[in-house]
């Protein structure tokens, strides 16, 4: 499962409601500028992908394109959309979208010894406000046993 939130009824949410599917494209350092530019308040009729000159590839399982430049992409079928509420039960303009991952695409250059090289991929994630982080300090922890 893969989930993300939407503050307000943005185009992504409307498109997912219409198609029942979505693709989560992982942004690496090479896509940071386009990722940020895609968050501008474009009109619903305007494709951010076209405006930013991004190349796409068709989904293998879902009828939604994925970004050709993305280090990794997750094709998902919609499981649920939840409008969130505050602690008193009042509806918020925030939504949680949950999808079942039905196909994963990872660029070959990020595969090493049959595993994803997370440090090389250097995925970028939003922290909040205007802040983002790139994954660079990777470490493993073995699961405890009882």
mmCIF file of C-alpha atoms in Angstrom:
data_model
loop_
_atom_site.group_PDB
_atom_site.id
_atom_site.type_symbol
_atom_site.label_atom_id
_atom_site.label_comp_id
_atom_site.label_asym_id
_atom_site.label_seq_id
_atom_site.Cartn_x
_atom_site.Cartn_y
_atom_site.Cartn_z
ATOM 1 C CA UNK A 1 0.000 0.000 0.000
ATOM 2 C CA UNK A 2 1.065 3.550 -0.668
ATOM 3 C CA UNK A 3 -0.587 6.632 0.752
ATOM 4 C CA UNK A 4 -0.277 10.380 0.423
ATOM 5 C CA UNK A 5 -2.270 13.412 1.438
ATOM 6 C CA UNK A 6 -3.817 16.264 -0.489
ATOM 7 C CA UNK A 7 -4.552 19.649 1.043
ATOM 8 C CA UNK A 8 -7.678 20.630 -0.836
ATOM 9 C CA UNK A 9 -9.263 19.042 -3.898
ATOM 10 C CA UNK A 10 -6.310 19.379 -6.244
ATOM 11 C CA UNK A 11 -6.074 18.000 -9.782
ATOM 12 C CA UNK A 12 -4.315 14.837 -8.606
ATOM 13 C CA UNK A 13 -7.213 13.977 -6.305
ATOM 14 C CA UNK A 14 -9.806 14.675 -9.007
ATOM 15 C CA UNK A 15 -7.885 12.590 -11.550
ATOM 16 C CA UNK A 16 -7.614 9.664 -9.134
ATOM 17 C CA UNK A 17 -11.348 9.828 -8.411
ATOM 18 C CA UNK A 18 -12.041 9.784 -12.166
ATOM 19 C CA UNK A 19 -9.637 6.965 -13.101
ATOM 20 C CA UNK A 20 -9.391 4.828 -9.961
ATOM 21 C CA UNK A 21 -5.612 4.726 -10.375
ATOM 22 C CA UNK A 22 -2.464 6.782 -9.948
ATOM 23 C CA UNK A 23 1.303 6.626 -10.318
ATOM 24 C CA UNK A 24 3.599 7.803 -7.534
ATOM 25 C CA UNK A 25 6.820 9.046 -9.137
ATOM 26 C CA UNK A 26 9.820 9.227 -6.820
ATOM 27 C CA UNK A 27 11.706 12.480 -7.273
ATOM 28 C CA UNK A 28 15.483 12.426 -7.183
ATOM 29 C CA UNK A 29 17.825 15.401 -7.222
ATOM 30 C CA UNK A 30 17.528 15.640 -11.020
ATOM 31 C CA UNK A 31 13.777 16.339 -10.800
ATOM 32 C CA UNK A 32 13.703 18.750 -7.847
ATOM 33 C CA UNK A 33 13.178 21.873 -9.958
ATOM 34 C CA UNK A 34 10.347 20.304 -11.972
ATOM 35 C CA UNK A 35 8.805 18.773 -8.828
ATOM 36 C CA UNK A 36 8.618 22.191 -7.203
ATOM 37 C CA UNK A 37 7.395 23.895 -10.392
ATOM 38 C CA UNK A 38 4.575 21.342 -10.688
ATOM 39 C CA UNK A 39 3.132 22.596 -7.384
ATOM 40 C CA UNK A 40 2.225 25.978 -8.911
ATOM 41 C CA UNK A 41 -1.533 26.667 -9.010
ATOM 42 C CA UNK A 42 -2.103 25.717 -12.660
ATOM 43 C CA UNK A 43 -5.655 25.762 -14.022
ATOM 44 C CA UNK A 44 -7.322 22.355 -14.120
ATOM 45 C CA UNK A 45 -7.168 22.295 -17.944
ATOM 46 C CA UNK A 46 -3.371 22.719 -18.009
ATOM 47 C CA UNK A 47 -1.099 19.679 -17.824
ATOM 48 C CA UNK A 48 1.877 20.302 -15.568
ATOM 49 C CA UNK A 49 3.691 17.486 -17.368
ATOM 50 C CA UNK A 50 3.325 19.249 -20.717
ATOM 51 C CA UNK A 51 4.083 22.710 -19.300
ATOM 52 C CA UNK A 52 7.320 21.449 -17.756
ATOM 53 C CA UNK A 53 8.372 19.438 -20.819
ATOM 54 C CA UNK A 54 8.534 16.127 -18.974
ATOM 55 C CA UNK A 55 8.588 12.858 -20.910
ATOM 56 C CA UNK A 56 6.192 10.086 -19.927
ATOM 57 C CA UNK A 57 5.899 6.352 -20.386
ATOM 58 C CA UNK A 58 2.631 4.421 -20.275
ATOM 59 C CA UNK A 59 1.724 2.457 -17.187
ATOM 60 C CA UNK A 60 2.000 -1.320 -17.544
ATOM 61 C CA UNK A 61 -0.991 -2.115 -15.316
ATOM 62 C CA UNK A 62 -2.825 1.187 -14.840
ATOM 63 C CA UNK A 63 -3.938 3.568 -17.576
ATOM 64 C CA UNK A 64 -1.948 6.453 -16.100
ATOM 65 C CA UNK A 65 1.406 7.676 -17.440
ATOM 66 C CA UNK A 66 4.583 7.704 -15.362
ATOM 67 C CA UNK A 67 7.515 10.082 -15.611
ATOM 68 C CA UNK A 68 10.303 8.694 -17.782
ATOM 69 C CA UNK A 69 12.953 10.590 -15.792
ATOM 70 C CA UNK A 70 11.768 9.396 -12.358
ATOM 71 C CA UNK A 71 14.269 7.110 -10.619
ATOM 72 C CA UNK A 72 11.344 4.968 -9.461
ATOM 73 C CA UNK A 73 7.593 4.879 -10.083
ATOM 74 C CA UNK A 74 4.815 2.980 -8.344
ATOM 75 C CA UNK A 75 1.673 2.143 -10.312
ATOM 76 C CA UNK A 76 -1.279 2.057 -7.916
ATOM 77 C CA UNK A 77 -4.951 1.148 -7.989
ATOM 78 C CA UNK A 78 -7.129 3.256 -5.727
ATOM 79 C CA UNK A 79 -8.185 1.576 -2.486
ATOM 80 C CA UNK A 80 -9.668 4.490 -0.542
ATOM 81 C CA UNK A 81 -9.958 8.244 -0.292
ATOM 82 C CA UNK A 82 -10.683 9.600 3.166
ATOM 83 C CA UNK A 83 -11.630 13.158 3.938
ATOM 84 C CA UNK A 84 -9.887 13.866 7.213
ATOM 85 C CA UNK A 85 -11.505 15.304 10.324
ATOM 86 C CA UNK A 86 -10.133 17.188 13.279
ATOM 87 C CA UNK A 87 -10.239 15.739 16.787
ATOM 88 C CA UNK A 88 -13.810 17.062 17.226
ATOM 89 C CA UNK A 89 -15.068 15.368 14.058
ATOM 90 C CA UNK A 90 -15.246 18.497 11.898
ATOM 91 C CA UNK A 91 -14.454 17.816 8.235
ATOM 92 C CA UNK A 92 -11.201 19.268 6.965
ATOM 93 C CA UNK A 93 -10.153 20.099 3.417
ATOM 94 C CA UNK A 94 -7.460 17.432 3.672
ATOM 95 C CA UNK A 95 -7.664 14.009 2.066
ATOM 96 C CA UNK A 96 -5.770 10.758 2.514
ATOM 97 C CA UNK A 97 -5.426 8.737 -0.689
ATOM 98 C CA UNK A 98 -4.472 5.061 -0.378
ATOM 99 C CA UNK A 99 -3.523 2.875 -3.310
ATOM 100 C CA UNK A 100 -2.451 -0.713 -3.780
ATOM 101 C CA UNK A 101 0.912 -0.894 -5.518
ATOM 102 C CA UNK A 102 0.428 -3.130 -8.560
ATOM 103 C CA UNK A 103 3.713 -2.466 -10.409
ATOM 104 C CA UNK A 104 7.079 -0.969 -9.493
ATOM 105 C CA UNK A 105 9.539 0.576 -11.956
ATOM 106 C CA UNK A 106 13.122 1.344 -10.915
ATOM 107 C CA UNK A 107 15.779 2.650 -13.271
ATOM 108 C CA UNK A 108 18.482 0.016 -13.751
ATOM 109 C CA UNK A 109 21.228 2.412 -12.690
ATOM 110 C CA UNK A 110 19.792 2.294 -9.154
ATOM 111 C CA UNK A 111 19.903 -1.515 -8.883
ATOM 112 C CA UNK A 112 23.047 -3.029 -7.384
ATOM 113 C CA UNK A 113 23.381 -6.742 -6.628
ATOM 114 C CA UNK A 114 19.629 -7.165 -7.091
ATOM 115 C CA UNK A 115 18.808 -4.500 -4.493
ATOM 116 C CA UNK A 116 17.853 -0.829 -4.709
ATOM 117 C CA UNK A 117 20.819 1.438 -4.039
ATOM 118 C CA UNK A 118 18.879 3.970 -1.960
ATOM 119 C CA UNK A 119 21.900 6.230 -1.463
ATOM 120 C CA UNK A 120 22.461 6.533 -5.221
ATOM 121 C CA UNK A 121 18.740 7.072 -5.813
ATOM 122 C CA UNK A 122 18.764 9.924 -3.244
ATOM 123 C CA UNK A 123 14.977 10.240 -3.112
ATOM 124 C CA UNK A 124 13.665 13.684 -2.232
ATOM 125 C CA UNK A 125 10.779 14.108 0.185
ATOM 126 C CA UNK A 126 8.856 17.059 1.535
ATOM 127 C CA UNK A 127 9.347 17.841 5.203
ATOM 128 C CA UNK A 128 6.864 20.707 5.472
ATOM 129 C CA UNK A 129 6.655 24.418 4.817
ATOM 130 C CA UNK A 130 9.205 25.037 2.028
ATOM 131 C CA UNK A 131 11.588 22.357 3.282
ATOM 132 C CA UNK A 132 12.667 19.148 1.552
ATOM 133 C CA UNK A 133 15.253 16.474 2.287
ATOM 134 C CA UNK A 134 17.261 14.070 0.155
ATOM 135 C CA UNK A 135 17.870 10.585 1.496
ATOM 136 C CA UNK A 136 21.620 10.228 1.789
ATOM 137 C CA UNK A 137 22.494 8.698 5.174
ATOM 138 C CA UNK A 138 21.329 5.069 4.897
ATOM 139 C CA UNK A 139 21.749 2.497 7.645
ATOM 140 C CA UNK A 140 20.243 -0.914 8.379
ATOM 141 C CA UNK A 141 18.737 -2.211 11.606
ATOM 142 C CA UNK A 142 18.033 -5.902 12.081
ATOM 143 C CA UNK A 143 14.557 -6.697 13.398
ATOM 144 C CA UNK A 144 14.615 -7.860 17.006
ATOM 145 C CA UNK A 145 13.560 -11.376 17.844
ATOM 146 C CA UNK A 146 11.873 -12.577 21.014
#
